[in-house]
PDB file of C-alpha atoms in Angstrom:
ATOM      1  CA  GLU A   1       0.000   0.000   0.000  1.00 86.00           C
ATOM      2  CA  VAL A   2       1.360   3.385  -1.015  1.00 86.00           C
ATOM      3  CA  GLN A   3       1.469   5.893   1.804  1.00 91.00           C
ATOM      4  CA  PHE A   4       2.975   9.312   2.311  1.00 93.00           C
ATOM      5  CA  VAL A   5       3.675  10.853   5.694  1.00 96.00           C
ATOM      6  CA  GLU A   6       4.373  14.561   5.957  1.00 97.00           C
ATOM      7  CA  SER A   7       6.158  16.045   8.959  1.00 98.00           C
ATOM      8  CA  GLY A   8       8.303  18.959  10.035  1.00 98.00           C
ATOM      9  CA  GLY A   9       5.719  21.683  10.287  1.00 98.00           C
ATOM     10  CA  GLY A  10       5.469  24.088  13.153  1.00 97.00           C
ATOM     11  CA  TRP A  11       5.045  27.650  14.278  1.00 98.00           C
ATOM     12  CA  VAL A  12       7.789  30.034  13.206  1.00 98.00           C
ATOM     13  CA  GLN A  13       8.355  33.727  12.802  1.00 98.00           C
ATOM     14  CA  ALA A  14       8.635  35.426   9.445  1.00 98.00           C
ATOM     15  CA  GLY A  15      12.098  35.088   7.971  1.00 98.00           C
ATOM     16  CA  ALA A  16      12.806  31.742   9.604  1.00 98.00           C
ATOM     17  CA  SER A  17      13.605  28.447   7.897  1.00 98.00           C
ATOM     18  CA  LEU A  18      11.767  25.161   8.048  1.00 96.00           C
ATOM     19  CA  THR A  19      12.188  21.784   6.369  1.00 98.00           C
ATOM     20  CA  LEU A  20       9.206  19.584   5.651  1.00 98.00           C
ATOM     21  CA  SER A  21       9.560  15.859   5.034  1.00 98.00           C
ATOM     22  CA  CYS A  22       7.518  13.589   2.814  1.00 96.00           C
ATOM     23  CA  GLU A  23       8.338   9.963   3.521  1.00 94.00           C
ATOM     24  CA  ALA A  24       7.007   7.301   1.194  1.00 91.00           C
ATOM     25  CA  SER A  25       6.225   3.678   1.914  1.00 89.00           C
ATOM     26  CA  GLY A  26       4.977   0.967  -0.375  1.00 86.00           C
ATOM     27  CA  PHE A  27       6.513   2.790  -3.310  1.00 79.00           C
ATOM     28  CA  THR A  28      10.036   3.613  -4.430  1.00 77.00           C
ATOM     29  CA  LEU A  29      10.602   7.214  -5.373  1.00 74.00           C
ATOM     30  CA  ASN A  30      12.492   6.594  -8.585  1.00 75.00           C
ATOM     31  CA  ASP A  31       9.961   7.630 -11.163  1.00 77.00           C
ATOM     32  CA  ARG A  32       6.764   9.654 -11.552  1.00 86.00           C
ATOM     33  CA  ALA A  33       6.409  12.957  -9.694  1.00 92.00           C
ATOM     34  CA  ILE A  34       5.953  14.188  -6.149  1.00 94.00           C
ATOM     35  CA  GLY A  35       4.179  17.454  -5.596  1.00 96.00           C
ATOM     36  CA  TRP A  36       4.066  19.669  -2.540  1.00 97.00           C
ATOM     37  CA  PHE A  37       0.736  21.418  -2.118  1.00 98.00           C
ATOM     38  CA  ARG A  38      -0.643  23.650   0.606  1.00 98.00           C
ATOM     39  CA  GLN A  39      -4.090  24.538   1.740  1.00 98.00           C
ATOM     40  CA  ALA A  40      -5.116  27.433   3.923  1.00 96.00           C
ATOM     41  CA  PRO A  41      -8.531  27.544   5.616  1.00 92.00           C
ATOM     42  CA  GLY A  42     -11.239  28.422   3.141  1.00 94.00           C
ATOM     43  CA  LYS A  43      -8.909  28.157   0.156  1.00 96.00           C
ATOM     44  CA  GLU A  44      -8.273  25.544  -2.489  1.00 95.00           C
ATOM     45  CA  ARG A  45      -5.259  23.281  -2.372  1.00 96.00           C
ATOM     46  CA  GLU A  46      -2.430  25.116  -4.117  1.00 96.00           C
ATOM     47  CA  GLY A  47       0.607  23.579  -5.777  1.00 97.00           C
ATOM     48  CA  VAL A  48       3.888  24.810  -4.334  1.00 98.00           C
ATOM     49  CA  SER A  49       6.554  22.673  -5.969  1.00 98.00           C
ATOM     50  CA  CYS A  50       6.895  19.495  -7.939  1.00 97.00           C
ATOM     51  CA  ILE A  51       9.809  17.193  -8.598  1.00 94.00           C
ATOM     52  CA  ASN A  52       9.718  14.999 -11.683  1.00 90.00           C
ATOM     53  CA  PHE A  53      12.011  12.047 -11.097  1.00 82.00           C
ATOM     54  CA  SER A  54      12.300  10.745 -14.661  1.00 75.00           C
ATOM     55  CA  GLU A  55      13.288  14.139 -16.088  1.00 72.00           C
ATOM     56  CA  ARG A  56      15.122  15.192 -12.955  1.00 81.00           C
ATOM     57  CA  SER A  57      13.350  18.530 -13.068  1.00 90.00           C
ATOM     58  CA  THR A  58      11.818  20.593 -10.298  1.00 94.00           C
ATOM     59  CA  PHE A  59       9.202  23.300 -10.544  1.00 96.00           C
ATOM     60  CA  TYR A  60       8.085  26.048  -8.157  1.00 97.00           C
ATOM     61  CA  ILE A  61       5.305  28.575  -8.087  1.00 97.00           C
ATOM     62  CA  SER A  62       6.520  32.131  -8.450  1.00 97.00           C
ATOM     63  CA  SER A  63       5.734  33.135  -4.866  1.00 97.00           C
ATOM     64  CA  VAL A  64       8.200  30.587  -3.454  1.00 98.00           C
ATOM     65  CA  GLU A  65      10.815  30.617  -6.223  1.00 97.00           C
ATOM     66  CA  GLY A  66      14.202  31.330  -4.681  1.00 97.00           C
ATOM     67  CA  ARG A  67      12.947  30.674  -1.138  1.00 98.00           C
ATOM     68  CA  PHE A  68      11.849  27.028  -1.267  1.00 98.00           C
ATOM     69  CA  THR A  69      13.872  24.068  -2.501  1.00 97.00           C
ATOM     70  CA  THR A  70      12.693  20.516  -3.080  1.00 96.00           C
ATOM     71  CA  VAL A  71      15.259  17.766  -2.685  1.00 93.00           C
ATOM     72  CA  ARG A  72      15.074  13.991  -2.702  1.00 90.00           C
ATOM     73  CA  ASP A  73      16.822  11.397  -0.581  1.00 88.00           C
ATOM     74  CA  ASN A  74      16.849   8.026  -2.322  1.00 82.00           C
ATOM     75  CA  ASP A  75      18.263   6.234   0.708  1.00 85.00           C
ATOM     76  CA  LYS A  76      15.391   7.413   2.893  1.00 87.00           C
ATOM     77  CA  ASN A  77      12.796   7.235   0.120  1.00 87.00           C
ATOM     78  CA  ALA A  78      11.793  10.755   0.978  1.00 92.00           C
ATOM     79  CA  VAL A  79      11.354  14.196  -0.507  1.00 94.00           C
ATOM     80  CA  TYR A  80      11.989  17.366   1.451  1.00 97.00           C
ATOM     81  CA  LEU A  81      10.731  20.912   1.083  1.00 98.00           C
ATOM     82  CA  GLN A  82      13.293  23.331   2.405  1.00 98.00           C
ATOM     83  CA  MET A  83      11.582  26.598   3.229  1.00 98.00           C
ATOM     84  CA  ASN A  84      13.699  29.691   3.753  1.00 98.00           C
ATOM     85  CA  ASN A  85      12.656  33.245   4.564  1.00 98.00           C
ATOM     86  CA  VAL A  86       9.087  32.142   5.229  1.00 98.00           C
ATOM     87  CA  ARG A  87       6.291  34.688   5.132  1.00 98.00           C
ATOM     88  CA  PRO A  88       2.898  34.892   6.869  1.00 97.00           C
ATOM     89  CA  GLU A  89       1.252  34.091   3.534  1.00 97.00           C
ATOM     90  CA  ASP A  90       3.039  30.715   3.588  1.00 98.00           C
ATOM     91  CA  THR A  91       0.795  29.699   6.496  1.00 98.00           C
ATOM     92  CA  ALA A  92      -1.124  26.581   5.466  1.00 98.00           C
ATOM     93  CA  LYS A  93      -1.270  22.847   5.850  1.00 98.00           C
ATOM     94  CA  TYR A  94       1.272  21.264   3.545  1.00 98.00           C
ATOM     95  CA  TYR A  95       0.724  17.970   1.746  1.00 98.00           C
ATOM     96  CA  CYS A  96       2.685  15.782  -0.621  1.00 96.00           C
ATOM     97  CA  GLY A  97       1.130  13.638  -3.306  1.00 94.00           C
ATOM     98  CA  LEU A  98       2.039  11.317  -6.167  1.00 93.00           C
ATOM     99  CA  ALA A  99       1.336  11.875  -9.859  1.00 93.00           C
ATOM    100  CA  TYR A 100       2.515  10.493 -13.202  1.00 91.00           C
ATOM    101  CA  VAL A 101       3.988  13.853 -14.192  1.00 91.00           C
ATOM    102  CA  CYS A 102       4.248  17.266 -12.585  1.00 95.00           C
ATOM    103  CA  SER A 103       1.147  19.404 -12.607  1.00 95.00           C
ATOM    104  CA  TRP A 104      -0.310  22.275 -10.608  1.00 96.00           C
ATOM    105  CA  ASP A 105      -3.700  20.566 -10.581  1.00 96.00           C
ATOM    106  CA  ALA A 106      -4.217  18.736  -7.290  1.00 96.00           C
ATOM    107  CA  ARG A 107      -6.702  16.404  -8.995  1.00 96.00           C
ATOM    108  CA  HIS A 108      -3.792  14.772 -10.814  1.00 96.00           C
ATOM    109  CA  PHE A 109      -2.262  13.693  -7.523  1.00 95.00           C
ATOM    110  CA  GLY A 110      -3.145  10.916  -5.137  1.00 91.00           C
ATOM    111  CA  PHE A 111      -2.046   9.153  -1.999  1.00 92.00           C
ATOM    112  CA  TRP A 112      -2.096  12.359   0.019  1.00 94.00           C
ATOM    113  CA  GLY A 113      -0.760  12.137   3.535  1.00 91.00           C
ATOM    114  CA  GLN A 114      -2.356  13.754   6.560  1.00 95.00           C
ATOM    115  CA  GLY A 115      -0.441  16.966   6.015  1.00 97.00           C
ATOM    116  CA  THR A 116       1.712  19.066   8.311  1.00 98.00           C
ATOM    117  CA  GLN A 117       0.742  22.526   9.540  1.00 98.00           C
ATOM    118  CA  VAL A 118       3.007  25.496   8.989  1.00 98.00           C
ATOM    119  CA  THR A 119       2.143  28.731  10.778  1.00 98.00           C
ATOM    120  CA  VAL A 120       4.204  31.843  10.168  1.00 98.00           C
ATOM    121  CA  SER A 121       3.749  34.856  12.382  1.00 97.00           C
ATOM    122  CA  SER A 122       4.717  38.372  11.399  1.00 94.00           C
TER     123      SER A 122
END
């Protein structure tokens, strides 16, 4: 059974750094794509970054470009979202999901974990 577990969230002040983890089980992260999405209360799930394993490419939305970095760890079968210089508008619950290829449409992803909350205070 494919499962993803997100962790690493917390409460931080603006400008701080945080690293979120997405650990996979029942599946080896050597192909397809893993997307990081976030969802704030009352808002739709928004794509933040996506790593495409077969093409070895990574994508980011403009609001996090240069601040967030997605990296993979094959040994731990995990993907990490390194968040630097966080802003209050980054406050949301963050999820990782699996897709065939990268997309900003959450409907293309599955096997969502329970998410991890990130709260950034100003």
